[in-house]
Tab-separated table of C-alpha atoms in Angstrom:
chain	number	residue	atom	x	y	z
A	1	UNK	CA	0.008	-0.005	0.019
A	2	UNK	CA	1.313	3.410	-0.951
A	3	UNK	CA	-0.125	6.729	0.212
A	4	UNK	CA	0.689	9.453	-2.251
A	5	UNK	CA	0.151	13.161	-3.064
A	6	UNK	CA	-1.091	15.935	-0.778
A	7	UNK	CA	-4.360	16.209	0.998
A	8	UNK	CA	-6.535	19.320	1.448
A	9	UNK	CA	-8.030	20.770	4.579
A	10	UNK	CA	-10.841	23.232	3.822
A	11	UNK	CA	-11.165	26.515	5.658
A	12	UNK	CA	-14.566	27.307	3.919
A	13	UNK	CA	-16.232	25.992	0.792
A	14	UNK	CA	-13.555	27.616	-1.403
A	15	UNK	CA	-10.284	28.085	0.490
A	16	UNK	CA	-8.096	25.261	1.725
A	17	UNK	CA	-4.634	24.436	3.040
A	18	UNK	CA	-2.412	22.018	1.166
A	19	UNK	CA	1.131	21.610	-0.082
A	20	UNK	CA	2.969	21.100	-3.395
A	21	UNK	CA	3.229	17.303	-3.335
A	22	UNK	CA	2.769	16.131	-6.898
A	23	UNK	CA	2.354	12.367	-6.409
A	24	UNK	CA	5.369	11.735	-8.662
A	25	UNK	CA	7.339	9.852	-5.986
A	26	UNK	CA	4.194	7.816	-5.240
A	27	UNK	CA	3.757	6.993	-8.901
A	28	UNK	CA	7.467	6.056	-9.243
A	29	UNK	CA	7.354	3.867	-6.133
A	30	UNK	CA	4.182	2.158	-7.498
A	31	UNK	CA	5.942	1.454	-10.778
A	32	UNK	CA	8.975	0.092	-8.921
A	33	UNK	CA	6.828	-2.110	-6.676
A	34	UNK	CA	4.850	-3.484	-9.596
A	35	UNK	CA	8.113	-4.210	-11.463
A	36	UNK	CA	9.226	-6.133	-8.343
A	37	UNK	CA	6.105	-8.278	-8.616
A	38	UNK	CA	3.846	-6.720	-5.988
A	39	UNK	CA	0.175	-5.864	-6.101
A	40	UNK	CA	-0.126	-2.154	-5.369
A	41	UNK	CA	-2.927	-0.121	-3.804
A	42	UNK	CA	-2.440	3.658	-3.880
A	43	UNK	CA	-4.367	5.905	-1.544
A	44	UNK	CA	-3.973	9.249	-3.309
A	45	UNK	CA	-4.881	12.824	-2.608
A	46	UNK	CA	-5.752	15.167	-5.503
A	47	UNK	CA	-2.923	15.017	-8.050
A	48	UNK	CA	-2.463	15.275	-11.846
A	49	UNK	CA	0.102	12.472	-12.069
A	50	UNK	CA	-0.565	9.316	-14.038
A	51	UNK	CA	-0.383	6.244	-11.797
A	52	UNK	CA	0.537	2.888	-13.360
A	53	UNK	CA	-2.615	1.224	-14.768
A	54	UNK	CA	-1.868	-1.966	-12.862
A	55	UNK	CA	-2.216	-0.171	-9.516
A	56	UNK	CA	-5.509	0.131	-7.711
A	57	UNK	CA	-6.003	3.790	-6.940
A	58	UNK	CA	-8.305	5.020	-4.118
A	59	UNK	CA	-8.767	8.812	-4.419
A	60	UNK	CA	-9.265	10.905	-1.291
A	61	UNK	CA	-9.344	14.675	-0.533
A	62	UNK	CA	-8.720	15.154	3.175
A	63	UNK	CA	-6.309	13.603	5.628
A	64	UNK	CA	-9.288	12.041	7.508
A	65	UNK	CA	-10.348	10.319	4.258
A	66	UNK	CA	-6.806	9.165	3.635
A	67	UNK	CA	-6.625	7.635	7.092
A	68	UNK	CA	-10.019	5.982	6.726
A	69	UNK	CA	-8.961	4.392	3.373
A	70	UNK	CA	-5.675	3.207	4.931
A	71	UNK	CA	-7.439	1.604	7.895
A	72	UNK	CA	-9.705	-0.210	5.429
A	73	UNK	CA	-6.919	-1.445	3.170
A	74	UNK	CA	-3.889	-1.986	5.417
A	75	UNK	CA	-4.965	-5.286	7.065
A	76	UNK	CA	-4.681	-7.112	3.737
A	77	UNK	CA	-1.329	-5.501	2.738
A	78	UNK	CA	2.336	-6.554	3.378
A	79	UNK	CA	3.327	-3.030	4.275
A	80	UNK	CA	2.855	0.696	3.831
A	81	UNK	CA	5.057	3.187	1.987
A	82	UNK	CA	3.810	6.476	3.294
A	83	UNK	CA	5.103	8.932	0.764
A	84	UNK	CA	1.990	11.111	0.801
A	85	UNK	CA	2.192	14.590	2.324
A	86	UNK	CA	-1.057	14.773	4.165
A	87	UNK	CA	-2.045	18.253	5.307
A	88	UNK	CA	-1.277	17.945	9.002
A	89	UNK	CA	-3.313	20.891	10.315
A	90	UNK	CA	-6.969	21.682	9.898
A	91	UNK	CA	-9.100	24.624	11.040
A	92	UNK	CA	-10.762	23.855	14.372
A	93	UNK	CA	-13.928	25.063	12.725
A	94	UNK	CA	-14.756	24.895	8.990
A	95	UNK	CA	-17.016	27.761	7.793
A	96	UNK	CA	-20.100	26.635	5.934
A	97	UNK	CA	-20.172	29.759	3.760
A	98	UNK	CA	-17.273	31.510	1.968
A	99	UNK	CA	-15.693	33.816	4.474
A	100	UNK	CA	-16.438	37.347	3.210
A	101	UNK	CA	-13.586	39.896	3.196
A	102	UNK	CA	-14.109	42.808	5.585
A	103	UNK	CA	-10.701	44.471	5.470
A	104	UNK	CA	-9.934	43.165	8.889
A	105	UNK	CA	-7.439	40.373	9.834
A	106	UNK	CA	-8.878	37.002	10.720
A	107	UNK	CA	-7.592	34.450	13.165
A	108	UNK	CA	-7.567	30.813	12.288
A	109	UNK	CA	-7.208	28.218	15.045
A	110	UNK	CA	-5.536	25.134	13.584
A	111	UNK	CA	-5.441	21.706	15.194
A	112	UNK	CA	-3.414	18.684	14.091
A	113	UNK	CA	-5.038	16.140	11.736
A	114	UNK	CA	-4.578	12.454	12.595
A	115	UNK	CA	-1.109	11.154	11.631
A	116	UNK	CA	-1.684	8.470	8.964
A	117	UNK	CA	1.690	6.756	9.119
A	118	UNK	CA	1.786	6.811	12.912
A	119	UNK	CA	-1.690	5.350	13.153
A	120	UNK	CA	-0.706	2.529	10.738
A	121	UNK	CA	2.572	2.097	12.600
A	122	UNK	CA	0.764	1.578	15.860
A	123	UNK	CA	-1.581	-1.005	14.288
A	124	UNK	CA	0.856	-3.050	12.211
A	125	UNK	CA	1.066	-6.727	12.827
A	126	UNK	CA	4.459	-8.270	13.416
A	127	UNK	CA	4.808	-9.383	9.804
A	128	UNK	CA	3.775	-5.975	8.408
A	129	UNK	CA	6.223	-3.114	7.835
A	130	UNK	CA	5.899	0.617	7.544
A	131	UNK	CA	8.180	2.988	5.684
A	132	UNK	CA	7.746	6.656	6.491
A	133	UNK	CA	8.957	9.753	4.791
A	134	UNK	CA	10.285	12.906	6.490
A	135	UNK	CA	10.601	16.273	4.820
A	136	UNK	CA	12.696	18.492	7.047
A	137	UNK	CA	14.164	21.949	6.622
A	138	UNK	CA	16.518	21.804	9.625
A	139	UNK	CA	18.086	19.228	12.004
A	140	UNK	CA	16.912	16.867	9.259
A	141	UNK	CA	18.504	13.562	10.314
A	142	UNK	CA	17.702	14.027	13.973
A	143	UNK	CA	14.098	14.914	13.335
A	144	UNK	CA	13.641	12.099	10.840
A	145	UNK	CA	14.834	9.594	13.459
A	146	UNK	CA	12.471	11.056	16.035
A	147	UNK	CA	9.685	10.556	13.549
A	148	UNK	CA	10.754	6.945	12.711
A	149	UNK	CA	10.599	6.166	16.421
A	150	UNK	CA	7.371	7.989	17.158
A	151	UNK	CA	5.534	6.572	14.130
A	152	UNK	CA	6.878	3.066	14.696
A	153	UNK	CA	8.373	2.892	11.179
A	154	UNK	CA	10.818	0.261	10.071
A	155	UNK	CA	12.655	2.615	7.746
A	156	UNK	CA	12.301	6.362	7.168
A	157	UNK	CA	13.217	8.140	3.979
A	158	UNK	CA	14.555	11.660	4.559
A	159	UNK	CA	14.324	14.336	1.907
A	160	UNK	CA	14.295	18.124	1.705
A	161	UNK	CA	11.558	20.557	0.541
A	162	UNK	CA	13.262	20.903	-2.837
A	163	UNK	CA	11.931	17.369	-3.548
A	164	UNK	CA	8.333	18.632	-3.648
A	165	UNK	CA	6.849	18.884	-7.110
A	166	UNK	CA	10.321	18.316	-8.617
A	167	UNK	CA	11.493	15.721	-11.112
A	168	UNK	CA	14.661	14.782	-9.165
A	169	UNK	CA	15.105	13.814	-5.604
A	170	UNK	CA	17.959	13.189	-3.118
A	171	UNK	CA	17.209	10.957	-0.100
A	172	UNK	CA	18.718	9.130	2.812
A	173	UNK	CA	17.111	5.900	4.008
A	174	UNK	CA	17.540	5.501	7.783
A	175	UNK	CA	16.857	2.322	9.781
A	176	UNK	CA	15.759	1.940	13.409
A	177	UNK	CA	19.381	1.920	14.531
A	178	UNK	CA	19.904	5.349	12.992
A	179	UNK	CA	22.115	3.978	10.232
A	180	UNK	CA	21.834	5.260	6.649
A	181	UNK	CA	21.123	2.097	4.723
A	182	UNK	CA	21.186	3.976	1.452
A	183	UNK	CA	21.813	7.460	0.067
A	184	UNK	CA	20.184	7.926	-3.281
A	185	UNK	CA	19.899	10.795	-5.778
A	186	UNK	CA	18.729	11.306	-9.320
A	187	UNK	CA	15.423	11.146	-11.210
A	188	UNK	CA	12.493	10.138	-9.016
A	189	UNK	CA	12.087	6.884	-10.948
A	190	UNK	CA	15.689	5.774	-10.092
A	191	UNK	CA	15.404	6.949	-6.435
A	192	UNK	CA	12.153	5.028	-6.199
A	193	UNK	CA	13.740	1.861	-7.529
A	194	UNK	CA	16.531	2.234	-4.936
A	195	UNK	CA	13.987	2.698	-2.141
A	196	UNK	CA	12.107	-0.417	-3.297
A	197	UNK	CA	15.337	-2.372	-3.372
A	198	UNK	CA	16.167	-1.309	0.213
A	199	UNK	CA	12.623	-2.375	1.318
A	200	UNK	CA	13.080	-5.727	-0.345
A	201	UNK	CA	16.445	-6.345	1.220
A	202	UNK	CA	15.697	-4.984	4.700
A	203	UNK	CA	12.077	-5.708	5.282
A	204	UNK	CA	10.864	-8.551	3.040
A	205	UNK	CA	12.368	-11.914	3.866
B	1	UNK	CA	-5.321	40.739	-20.353
B	2	UNK	CA	-6.735	37.730	-18.495
B	3	UNK	CA	-5.842	36.679	-14.978
B	4	UNK	CA	-6.414	32.982	-14.472
B	5	UNK	CA	-6.037	30.139	-11.987
B	6	UNK	CA	-5.479	30.253	-8.250
B	7	UNK	CA	-2.603	31.801	-6.369
B	8	UNK	CA	-0.822	30.402	-3.326
B	9	UNK	CA	0.060	32.034	-0.031
B	10	UNK	CA	2.690	30.099	1.886
B	11	UNK	CA	2.414	29.557	5.629
B	12	UNK	CA	5.892	28.041	5.794
B	13	UNK	CA	8.242	26.549	3.146
B	14	UNK	CA	5.879	23.569	2.662
B	15	UNK	CA	2.298	24.503	3.582
B	16	UNK	CA	0.185	27.013	1.723
B	17	UNK	CA	-3.367	28.269	1.339
B	18	UNK	CA	-5.079	28.129	-2.075
B	19	UNK	CA	-8.277	27.102	-3.792
B	20	UNK	CA	-9.392	24.695	-6.470
B	21	UNK	CA	-9.418	27.070	-9.436
B	22	UNK	CA	-8.193	25.085	-12.503
B	23	UNK	CA	-7.554	27.872	-15.022
B	24	UNK	CA	-10.098	26.273	-17.372
B	25	UNK	CA	-12.319	29.363	-17.555
B	26	UNK	CA	-9.233	31.473	-18.168
B	27	UNK	CA	-8.097	29.145	-20.975
B	28	UNK	CA	-11.592	29.101	-22.511
B	29	UNK	CA	-11.801	32.921	-22.330
B	30	UNK	CA	-8.363	33.235	-23.920
B	31	UNK	CA	-9.475	30.956	-26.757
B	32	UNK	CA	-12.627	32.995	-27.261
B	33	UNK	CA	-10.765	36.299	-27.191
B	34	UNK	CA	-8.152	35.015	-29.720
B	35	UNK	CA	-10.980	33.739	-31.967
B	36	UNK	CA	-12.416	37.286	-31.781
B	37	UNK	CA	-9.110	38.658	-33.071
B	38	UNK	CA	-7.516	39.938	-29.880
B	39	UNK	CA	-3.967	39.590	-28.653
B	40	UNK	CA	-4.112	37.893	-25.232
B	41	UNK	CA	-1.775	38.095	-22.230
B	42	UNK	CA	-2.585	35.645	-19.453
B	43	UNK	CA	-1.304	36.212	-15.908
B	44	UNK	CA	-1.652	32.739	-14.428
B	45	UNK	CA	-1.171	31.115	-11.086
B	46	UNK	CA	-0.008	27.482	-10.885
B	47	UNK	CA	-2.358	25.365	-13.084
B	48	UNK	CA	-2.168	22.198	-15.188
B	49	UNK	CA	-4.430	23.547	-17.951
B	50	UNK	CA	-3.158	24.089	-21.484
B	51	UNK	CA	-3.512	27.704	-22.571
B	52	UNK	CA	-3.815	28.450	-26.338
B	53	UNK	CA	-0.369	28.653	-27.854
B	54	UNK	CA	-1.146	32.098	-29.342
B	55	UNK	CA	-1.517	33.622	-25.824
B	56	UNK	CA	1.411	35.086	-23.982
B	57	UNK	CA	1.422	33.422	-20.510
B	58	UNK	CA	3.115	35.063	-17.503
B	59	UNK	CA	3.336	32.501	-14.657
B	60	UNK	CA	3.057	33.651	-11.042
B	61	UNK	CA	2.691	31.961	-7.681
B	62	UNK	CA	1.371	34.470	-5.150
B	63	UNK	CA	-1.267	37.203	-5.270
B	64	UNK	CA	1.429	39.847	-4.861
B	65	UNK	CA	3.211	38.466	-7.928
B	66	UNK	CA	-0.047	38.396	-9.878
B	67	UNK	CA	-0.714	42.023	-8.957
B	68	UNK	CA	2.859	43.085	-9.939
B	69	UNK	CA	2.527	41.340	-13.344
B	70	UNK	CA	-0.864	43.021	-13.892
B	71	UNK	CA	0.539	46.465	-13.022
B	72	UNK	CA	3.319	45.878	-15.586
B	73	UNK	CA	1.032	44.653	-18.365
B	74	UNK	CA	-2.245	46.456	-17.982
B	75	UNK	CA	-1.173	49.915	-19.348
B	76	UNK	CA	-0.790	48.387	-22.826
B	77	UNK	CA	-4.028	46.385	-22.741
B	78	UNK	CA	-7.633	47.235	-23.798
B	79	UNK	CA	-9.096	45.677	-20.707
B	80	UNK	CA	-8.849	43.059	-17.967
B	81	UNK	CA	-10.891	39.901	-17.543
B	82	UNK	CA	-10.143	39.005	-13.958
B	83	UNK	CA	-11.216	35.362	-13.786
B	84	UNK	CA	-8.388	34.283	-11.566
B	85	UNK	CA	-9.142	33.245	-7.990
B	86	UNK	CA	-6.252	34.905	-6.152
B	87	UNK	CA	-5.795	33.690	-2.594
B	88	UNK	CA	-7.171	36.633	-0.706
B	89	UNK	CA	-5.662	36.031	2.703
B	90	UNK	CA	-1.986	35.491	3.721
B	91	UNK	CA	-0.426	34.732	7.032
B	92	UNK	CA	0.709	37.959	8.778
B	93	UNK	CA	4.041	36.134	9.256
B	94	UNK	CA	5.531	33.423	7.024
B	95	UNK	CA	7.691	30.987	8.859
B	96	UNK	CA	11.184	30.422	7.431
B	97	UNK	CA	11.330	26.862	8.635
B	98	UNK	CA	8.662	24.146	8.349
B	99	UNK	CA	6.412	24.466	11.402
B	100	UNK	CA	7.123	21.358	13.549
B	101	UNK	CA	4.131	19.527	14.994
B	102	UNK	CA	3.918	19.664	18.756
B	103	UNK	CA	0.498	18.193	19.408
B	104	UNK	CA	-0.733	21.653	20.334
B	105	UNK	CA	-3.121	23.860	18.355
B	106	UNK	CA	-1.576	26.727	16.447
B	107	UNK	CA	-3.067	30.184	15.756
B	108	UNK	CA	-2.641	31.720	12.362
B	109	UNK	CA	-3.204	35.421	11.983
B	110	UNK	CA	-4.330	36.131	8.371
B	111	UNK	CA	-4.442	39.464	6.665
B	112	UNK	CA	-5.956	40.306	3.313
B	113	UNK	CA	-3.823	40.261	0.182
B	114	UNK	CA	-4.081	43.172	-2.209
B	115	UNK	CA	-7.191	42.934	-4.450
B	116	UNK	CA	-5.912	42.523	-8.042
B	117	UNK	CA	-9.103	43.467	-9.851
B	118	UNK	CA	-9.857	46.411	-7.508
B	119	UNK	CA	-6.370	47.771	-7.993
B	120	UNK	CA	-6.668	47.562	-11.751
B	121	UNK	CA	-10.215	49.031	-11.601
B	122	UNK	CA	-8.878	52.048	-9.687
B	123	UNK	CA	-6.089	52.569	-12.154
B	124	UNK	CA	-7.941	52.041	-15.381
B	125	UNK	CA	-7.949	54.790	-18.027
B	126	UNK	CA	-11.286	55.951	-19.462
B	127	UNK	CA	-10.842	53.862	-22.597
B	128	UNK	CA	-9.981	50.659	-20.600
B	129	UNK	CA	-12.474	48.269	-19.120
B	130	UNK	CA	-12.415	45.717	-16.288
B	131	UNK	CA	-14.557	42.601	-16.018
B	132	UNK	CA	-14.576	41.017	-12.573
B	133	UNK	CA	-15.781	37.613	-11.399
B	134	UNK	CA	-17.622	36.910	-8.170
B	135	UNK	CA	-17.915	33.502	-6.628
B	136	UNK	CA	-20.546	33.651	-3.895
B	137	UNK	CA	-22.202	31.077	-1.675
B	138	UNK	CA	-25.046	33.334	-0.384
B	139	UNK	CA	-26.778	36.622	-1.263
B	140	UNK	CA	-24.950	36.065	-4.538
B	141	UNK	CA	-26.394	38.791	-6.749
B	142	UNK	CA	-26.268	41.475	-4.030
B	143	UNK	CA	-22.668	40.633	-3.113
B	144	UNK	CA	-21.600	40.552	-6.757
B	145	UNK	CA	-23.022	44.040	-7.319
B	146	UNK	CA	-21.250	45.354	-4.176
B	147	UNK	CA	-17.975	43.903	-5.643
B	148	UNK	CA	-18.654	45.410	-9.056
B	149	UNK	CA	-19.043	48.835	-7.434
B	150	UNK	CA	-16.088	48.474	-5.027
B	151	UNK	CA	-13.724	47.193	-7.629
B	152	UNK	CA	-14.843	49.706	-10.283
B	153	UNK	CA	-15.667	46.985	-12.776
B	154	UNK	CA	-17.693	47.563	-15.971
B	155	UNK	CA	-19.288	44.121	-15.806
B	156	UNK	CA	-19.162	41.347	-13.218
B	157	UNK	CA	-19.703	37.715	-13.833
B	158	UNK	CA	-21.401	35.852	-11.055
B	159	UNK	CA	-20.922	32.130	-10.508
B	160	UNK	CA	-21.238	29.622	-7.712
B	161	UNK	CA	-18.542	27.483	-6.028
B	162	UNK	CA	-19.637	24.419	-8.086
B	163	UNK	CA	-17.872	26.222	-11.057
B	164	UNK	CA	-14.459	25.662	-9.497
B	165	UNK	CA	-12.493	22.889	-11.122
B	166	UNK	CA	-15.539	21.825	-13.081
B	167	UNK	CA	-16.049	21.356	-16.814
B	168	UNK	CA	-19.362	23.187	-16.926
B	169	UNK	CA	-20.385	26.603	-15.651
B	170	UNK	CA	-23.536	28.721	-15.037
B	171	UNK	CA	-23.097	32.452	-14.870
B	172	UNK	CA	-24.918	35.730	-14.826
B	173	UNK	CA	-23.331	38.806	-16.300
B	174	UNK	CA	-24.337	41.999	-14.406
B	175	UNK	CA	-23.711	45.523	-15.525
B	176	UNK	CA	-23.254	48.690	-13.441
B	177	UNK	CA	-27.016	49.324	-13.438
B	178	UNK	CA	-27.560	45.895	-11.816
B	179	UNK	CA	-29.095	44.452	-14.951
B	180	UNK	CA	-28.318	40.895	-16.041
B	181	UNK	CA	-27.043	41.413	-19.538
B	182	UNK	CA	-26.710	37.655	-20.052
B	183	UNK	CA	-27.377	34.387	-18.258
B	184	UNK	CA	-25.225	31.596	-19.638
B	185	UNK	CA	-24.821	27.931	-18.914
B	186	UNK	CA	-23.101	24.939	-20.488
B	187	UNK	CA	-19.510	23.804	-21.085
B	188	UNK	CA	-16.872	26.438	-20.058
B	189	UNK	CA	-15.950	26.960	-23.774
B	190	UNK	CA	-19.447	28.022	-24.625
B	191	UNK	CA	-19.918	30.163	-21.545
B	192	UNK	CA	-16.568	31.806	-22.316
B	193	UNK	CA	-17.702	32.636	-25.876
B	194	UNK	CA	-20.874	34.152	-24.465
B	195	UNK	CA	-18.926	36.254	-21.966
B	196	UNK	CA	-16.614	37.398	-24.734
B	197	UNK	CA	-19.562	38.299	-26.921
B	198	UNK	CA	-21.126	40.399	-24.039
B	199	UNK	CA	-17.795	42.169	-23.613
B	200	UNK	CA	-17.555	42.962	-27.349
B	201	UNK	CA	-21.139	44.300	-27.397
B	202	UNK	CA	-21.122	46.257	-24.108
B	203	UNK	CA	-17.527	47.438	-23.722
B	204	UNK	CA	-15.743	47.557	-27.063
B	205	UNK	CA	-16.970	50.140	-29.404
């Protein structure tokens, strides 16, 4: 199972919060997983990317929908590659009507959305594995390892914000001992093949 | 000159606010304007749509960039069709680093971005015209007319939120006297041709 793309959290019927995730890494990972002989289910936020036709794609909009789809699908999967960038804050209150401009500032109270990878990490059975992704702008390796631990991942893939909506990527794959099991860079297709290879070697016996 | 698509206002290097505007009405209006013999400049936020190859496209990300491009281009144009949906709020402060989740709510103070159509409306020369768009979820006609007045538009095109990122559209074109000069519905291409026709009849002598 692969989560892919961004999610959206609406502020009112028109405005929402999101991020620039394109779904390209998700599509590349799906292609690499299919090439390695796996059945692939993709839980995807709104993207323009073309997923491989052999993958089953479940489209979602919000983080809550992504989590619900994951909870439904994960029990029958070997593992989760959580490359999506779910929107991790939502307004405490969503306005039913479009907020009208008044010239005055407005205050938005944001609360965290559920953490999809952490929820799956907490629920995984001993034979299942979870690979998380961390996009950090500072103290990158340290923060990635904290996330690996907190989300109960088996591996975490660390990349920078320049990866978002780009064609190329540069990543480090860290294991639970904090070791870099691979450092990969290049087109997303090649990086995805490298990540899939690391998953096969480290997590699939 | 046509403004088209959404804009983005970043909260931090990863997260931003935006809306679902696809640029399809902008592309359809550009096609209709070119068919009517006009030179077209499109100031466009991030979209996936294909604009007609005869149009000059100036890509922008934020509302401030859209306004700057409009201020540059408008003096040499006959008029503005402001079909873009610029993000109209931005965080008072943009974080330089990705906001780390702490489990606690966060408060976002939002201020209004500059109004692109209103700024152009205030600057237009007597021979120039401005056509605004209003997307309203309630008191639609009344609010559209208030916008027409406030933004110094010559015509305003009223549509509902169901128009966003859709293939079809249903609009009313209102003039400064509050009269509906046209009510159009159907595929965006046809609605765009009808809007262009109304502009030709009402505003271009």
